[in-house]
Amino acid sequence: MDLGISGKVALVFGGSKGIGLGCAHEFAREGCRTVIAARTQATIDDAVTEVQAAGGDAIGVSADCTTKDGIAKAVKAATDAFGPPDILIFNVDSGPKGSFLEVDDDTFAAANNNNVMAFRWAVQAVVPHMQKQGWGRILTIGTNSVKAPHRKLARAAQNTYRVGALALSKTLSAELGPMGITVNTLGTGAIATPQFREVFTKIAEAQGQTYEEHIAERVGQWPVRRMGTPKDMAAAAAFLCSGRAGYITGQVLVVDGGNLEVLQ
């Protein structure tokens, strides 16, 4: 299927590993000129090398995309190398963890910054070009907790502001739709990334299990009897950002193998 995005400029926040790296590979395979923005230069360099070795056109930029200055730096790097971004993948650390009774005001403020304010700044930075050309794709990488918070993960602030980001996404879809710009959200489930393994290793140990034992037990309850992969997320991301998805906006697509209810 020709997704109609060859030659487009795709800016991927958090693109040096996990889901972000999966997206960077996928957009490069589709012919996008891909910009990988992340914090750590070493992982950025490795990611760019991977994408280029697979035949993709990619560069990297070290930037903290939870800050206004970092976002401006990433957009400028993309513009200087390839042109203004046509596609934005907003994929950032959602902020500190903890239950409602554990976290303080600063934790809630950090979650608001990372999930809502940074999303606002990113959209402000890329929309002028998209509006001018009458075409653009904005996609946030969120979580299935926007539909049902995970009872075993203490993430009160994250859960609150992930939903806030989704509300902003839906608002933007109405405002930007007439300009040819779509705004959607992907909700992750159990995706096999280093971060997922770290979180669920602690849960497994607390229950006297190994990570492998714990995941095998969970997977056996899911409709799709396996963990998800960054490629699963990236395939959905590429379609939602394609020319073929111009009539899809303001949506949240949960990519979790059907495990939303079981995870609770």
Coordinates of C-alpha atoms in Angstrom, one line a residue:
M1 CA 0.0 0.0 0.0
D2 CA 1.4 3.4 -1.0
L3 CA 0.8 5.6 2.0
G4 CA 1.5 8.8 0.1
I5 CA 4.1 10.3 2.4
S6 CA 7.3 9.7 0.5
G7 CA 9.3 12.9 0.6
K8 CA 7.5 14.2 3.7
V9 CA 9.5 15.4 6.7
A10 CA 8.7 13.4 9.8
L11 CA 9.9 14.6 13.2
V12 CA 9.9 11.9 15.8
F13 CA 10.3 12.9 19.5
G14 CA 11.8 10.2 21.6
G15 CA 13.0 8.5 18.4
S16 CA 16.2 6.9 19.6
K17 CA 14.7 3.8 21.2
G18 CA 11.5 1.8 21.8
I19 CA 8.3 2.9 20.1
G20 CA 9.9 6.1 18.9
L21 CA 12.7 4.2 17.1
G22 CA 10.2 1.9 15.6
C23 CA 8.3 4.9 14.2
A24 CA 11.6 6.4 12.9
H25 CA 12.3 3.2 11.0
E26 CA 8.8 2.9 9.6
F27 CA 8.6 6.5 8.3
A28 CA 12.0 6.2 6.8
R29 CA 10.9 3.0 5.0
E30 CA 7.9 4.9 3.6
G31 CA 10.3 7.4 2.1
C32 CA 10.1 10.2 4.7
R33 CA 13.0 12.3 5.5
T34 CA 13.2 11.4 9.2
V35 CA 14.4 13.5 12.1
I36 CA 15.1 11.7 15.4
A37 CA 14.9 13.9 18.5
A38 CA 15.9 12.7 21.9
R39 CA 18.1 13.6 24.9
T40 CA 21.0 11.3 24.7
Q41 CA 23.5 11.8 21.9
A42 CA 24.9 8.3 22.0
T43 CA 21.5 6.6 21.5
I44 CA 20.6 9.2 18.9
D45 CA 23.7 8.3 16.9
D46 CA 23.0 4.6 17.1
A47 CA 19.4 5.1 16.0
V48 CA 20.4 7.3 13.0
T49 CA 23.0 4.7 12.0
E50 CA 20.4 1.9 12.2
V51 CA 17.9 3.8 10.1
Q52 CA 20.5 4.9 7.5
A53 CA 21.9 1.3 7.3
A54 CA 18.4 0.2 6.4
G55 CA 18.3 2.6 3.5
G56 CA 16.5 5.5 5.2
D57 CA 17.2 9.2 5.1
A58 CA 17.6 10.4 8.7
I59 CA 19.4 12.8 11.0
G60 CA 19.4 13.2 14.8
V61 CA 19.2 16.1 17.2
S62 CA 19.8 16.1 20.9
A63 CA 17.0 18.0 22.5
D64 CA 14.7 17.8 25.5
C65 CA 11.3 17.8 23.9
T66 CA 9.5 18.4 27.2
T67 CA 10.8 22.0 27.1
K68 CA 9.9 24.9 24.8
D69 CA 13.5 25.5 23.9
G70 CA 14.2 21.9 23.2
I71 CA 11.2 21.6 20.9
A72 CA 12.3 24.8 19.0
K73 CA 15.7 23.2 18.7
A74 CA 14.3 20.0 17.2
V75 CA 12.1 21.8 14.8
K76 CA 14.9 24.1 13.6
A77 CA 17.2 21.1 13.1
A78 CA 14.6 19.4 10.9
T79 CA 13.9 22.6 9.0
D80 CA 17.6 23.2 8.4
A81 CA 18.3 19.7 7.2
F82 CA 15.1 18.8 5.2
G83 CA 12.5 21.5 5.6
P84 CA 9.7 22.2 8.1
P85 CA 8.0 19.0 9.6
D86 CA 5.0 17.7 7.8
I87 CA 4.5 15.0 10.3
L88 CA 5.0 15.2 14.1
I89 CA 5.2 12.2 16.4
F90 CA 4.8 13.5 19.9
N91 CA 6.4 10.8 22.1
V92 CA 7.9 12.0 25.4
D93 CA 8.4 10.8 28.9
S94 CA 5.0 11.3 30.6
G95 CA 6.6 12.3 33.9
P96 CA 7.1 11.1 37.5
K97 CA 5.3 8.1 38.9
G98 CA 3.4 7.5 42.1
S99 CA 0.0 7.1 43.7
F100 CA -2.2 10.1 44.5
L101 CA -1.2 10.0 48.2
E102 CA 2.5 9.7 47.4
V103 CA 3.0 12.5 44.9
D104 CA 3.4 16.2 45.6
D105 CA 2.4 19.3 43.7
D106 CA 5.7 19.4 41.8
T107 CA 5.0 15.9 40.5
F108 CA 1.6 16.9 39.2
A109 CA 3.1 20.0 37.6
A110 CA 5.8 18.0 35.9
A111 CA 3.2 15.6 34.5
N112 CA 1.2 18.6 33.2
N113 CA 4.3 20.0 31.6
N114 CA 5.4 16.8 29.8
N115 CA 1.9 15.7 28.6
V116 CA 0.0 18.9 28.0
M117 CA 2.3 22.0 27.9
A118 CA 5.0 20.3 25.8
F119 CA 2.3 19.1 23.4
R120 CA 1.0 22.6 23.1
W121 CA 4.5 24.0 22.4
A122 CA 5.1 21.3 19.8
V123 CA 1.9 22.0 17.9
Q124 CA 2.6 25.7 18.0
A125 CA 6.0 25.1 16.4
V126 CA 4.8 22.9 13.5
V127 CA 1.4 24.2 12.6
P128 CA 2.3 27.3 10.7
H129 CA 4.0 25.3 7.9
M130 CA 1.2 22.7 7.9
Q131 CA -1.4 25.4 7.7
K132 CA 0.4 27.1 4.8
Q133 CA 0.6 23.9 2.8
G134 CA -2.8 22.7 3.7
W135 CA -1.6 19.3 4.9
G136 CA -0.2 18.0 8.2
R137 CA -0.3 15.0 10.5
I138 CA 0.1 15.2 14.3
L139 CA 0.1 12.0 16.4
T140 CA 0.7 11.6 20.1
I141 CA 1.9 8.3 21.6
G142 CA -0.3 7.9 24.6
T143 CA -1.5 4.9 26.6
N144 CA -4.6 2.7 27.0
S145 CA -4.9 4.2 30.5
V146 CA -6.8 7.1 28.9
K147 CA -9.7 4.7 28.7
A148 CA -9.1 2.7 31.9
P149 CA -6.2 3.5 34.3
H150 CA -4.1 0.5 35.2
R151 CA -4.9 -0.5 38.7
K152 CA -1.5 -2.0 39.4
L153 CA 0.6 1.0 38.2
A154 CA 0.7 4.0 40.5
R155 CA 0.5 6.8 38.1
A156 CA -2.0 9.3 39.4
A157 CA -0.4 12.4 37.8
Q158 CA 0.4 10.7 34.5
N159 CA -3.2 9.3 34.2
T160 CA -4.6 12.7 34.9
Y161 CA -2.6 14.6 32.3
R162 CA -2.6 11.8 29.6
V163 CA -6.3 12.4 29.5
G164 CA -5.7 16.1 29.4
A165 CA -3.4 15.7 26.4
L166 CA -6.2 13.6 24.7
A167 CA -8.7 16.4 25.4
L168 CA -6.3 18.9 23.8
S169 CA -5.8 16.5 20.8
K170 CA -9.5 16.3 20.2
T171 CA -9.9 20.1 20.6
L172 CA -7.0 20.6 18.1
S173 CA -8.6 18.2 15.6
A174 CA -11.7 20.4 15.4
E175 CA -9.6 23.6 15.0
L176 CA -7.0 22.3 12.6
G177 CA -9.2 20.0 10.5
P178 CA -10.3 22.7 8.1
M179 CA -6.6 23.4 7.4
G180 CA -6.0 19.8 6.3
I181 CA -4.3 18.8 9.5
T182 CA -5.3 15.7 11.4
V183 CA -4.6 15.1 15.1
N184 CA -4.8 11.6 16.6
T185 CA -3.6 9.6 19.6
L186 CA -2.2 6.0 19.8
G187 CA -2.8 4.2 23.0
T188 CA -0.1 1.7 24.0
G189 CA -0.7 -1.5 25.8
A190 CA 2.0 -4.1 26.7
I191 CA 4.7 -3.2 24.2
A192 CA 8.1 -5.0 24.6
T193 CA 10.4 -2.1 25.3
P194 CA 13.1 -1.7 27.9
Q195 CA 10.9 0.7 29.9
F196 CA 8.1 -1.8 30.0
R197 CA 10.4 -4.6 31.2
E198 CA 11.8 -2.4 33.9
V199 CA 8.3 -1.5 35.3
F200 CA 7.0 -5.0 35.2
T201 CA 10.1 -6.6 36.5
K202 CA 9.4 -4.7 39.8
I203 CA 5.8 -5.8 39.8
A204 CA 6.8 -9.5 39.2
E205 CA 9.4 -9.4 42.0
A206 CA 6.9 -8.0 44.4
Q207 CA 4.7 -11.0 43.6
G208 CA 7.6 -13.5 44.0
Q209 CA 7.9 -14.1 40.2
T210 CA 10.4 -13.6 37.5
Y211 CA 9.6 -11.2 34.7
E212 CA 9.2 -14.1 32.3
E213 CA 6.8 -15.9 34.6
H214 CA 4.7 -12.8 35.2
I215 CA 4.4 -11.9 31.5
A216 CA 3.7 -15.5 30.5
E217 CA 0.8 -15.5 33.0
R218 CA -0.5 -12.2 31.6
V219 CA -0.1 -13.1 28.0
G220 CA -2.1 -16.2 28.5
Q221 CA -5.2 -14.1 29.3
W222 CA -5.0 -11.7 26.3
P223 CA -7.0 -12.1 23.1
V224 CA -3.8 -11.8 21.1
R225 CA -1.5 -14.2 22.9
R226 CA 1.7 -12.2 22.7
M227 CA 3.4 -9.0 23.7
G228 CA 3.2 -6.1 21.3
T229 CA 6.3 -4.7 19.6
P230 CA 7.4 -1.2 18.5
K231 CA 6.7 -2.4 14.9
D232 CA 3.1 -2.9 15.8
M233 CA 2.8 0.7 17.1
A234 CA 4.8 2.1 14.2
A235 CA 2.6 0.4 11.6
A236 CA -0.5 2.1 13.1
A237 CA 1.4 5.4 13.4
A238 CA 2.4 5.3 9.7
F239 CA -1.1 4.7 8.6
L240 CA -2.7 7.4 10.7
C241 CA 0.0 9.9 9.4
S242 CA -0.5 8.8 5.8
G243 CA -2.3 10.4 2.9
R244 CA -4.9 7.6 3.1
A245 CA -6.0 8.6 6.6
G246 CA -7.1 12.2 5.9
Y247 CA -10.6 11.4 7.1
I248 CA -9.5 10.2 10.5
T249 CA -9.0 12.8 13.1
G250 CA -9.7 13.4 16.8
Q251 CA -9.4 9.7 17.5
V252 CA -7.6 7.5 20.0
L253 CA -6.6 4.1 18.6
V254 CA -5.6 1.6 21.3
V255 CA -2.9 -0.8 20.0
D256 CA -2.8 -3.4 22.8
G257 CA -3.8 -6.8 21.4
G258 CA -7.2 -6.5 23.1
N259 CA -5.8 -6.6 26.6
L260 CA -7.3 -3.4 28.0
E261 CA -9.9 -5.1 30.2
V262 CA -7.6 -8.0 31.2
L263 CA -4.8 -5.7 32.4
Q264 CA -7.1 -4.2 35.0

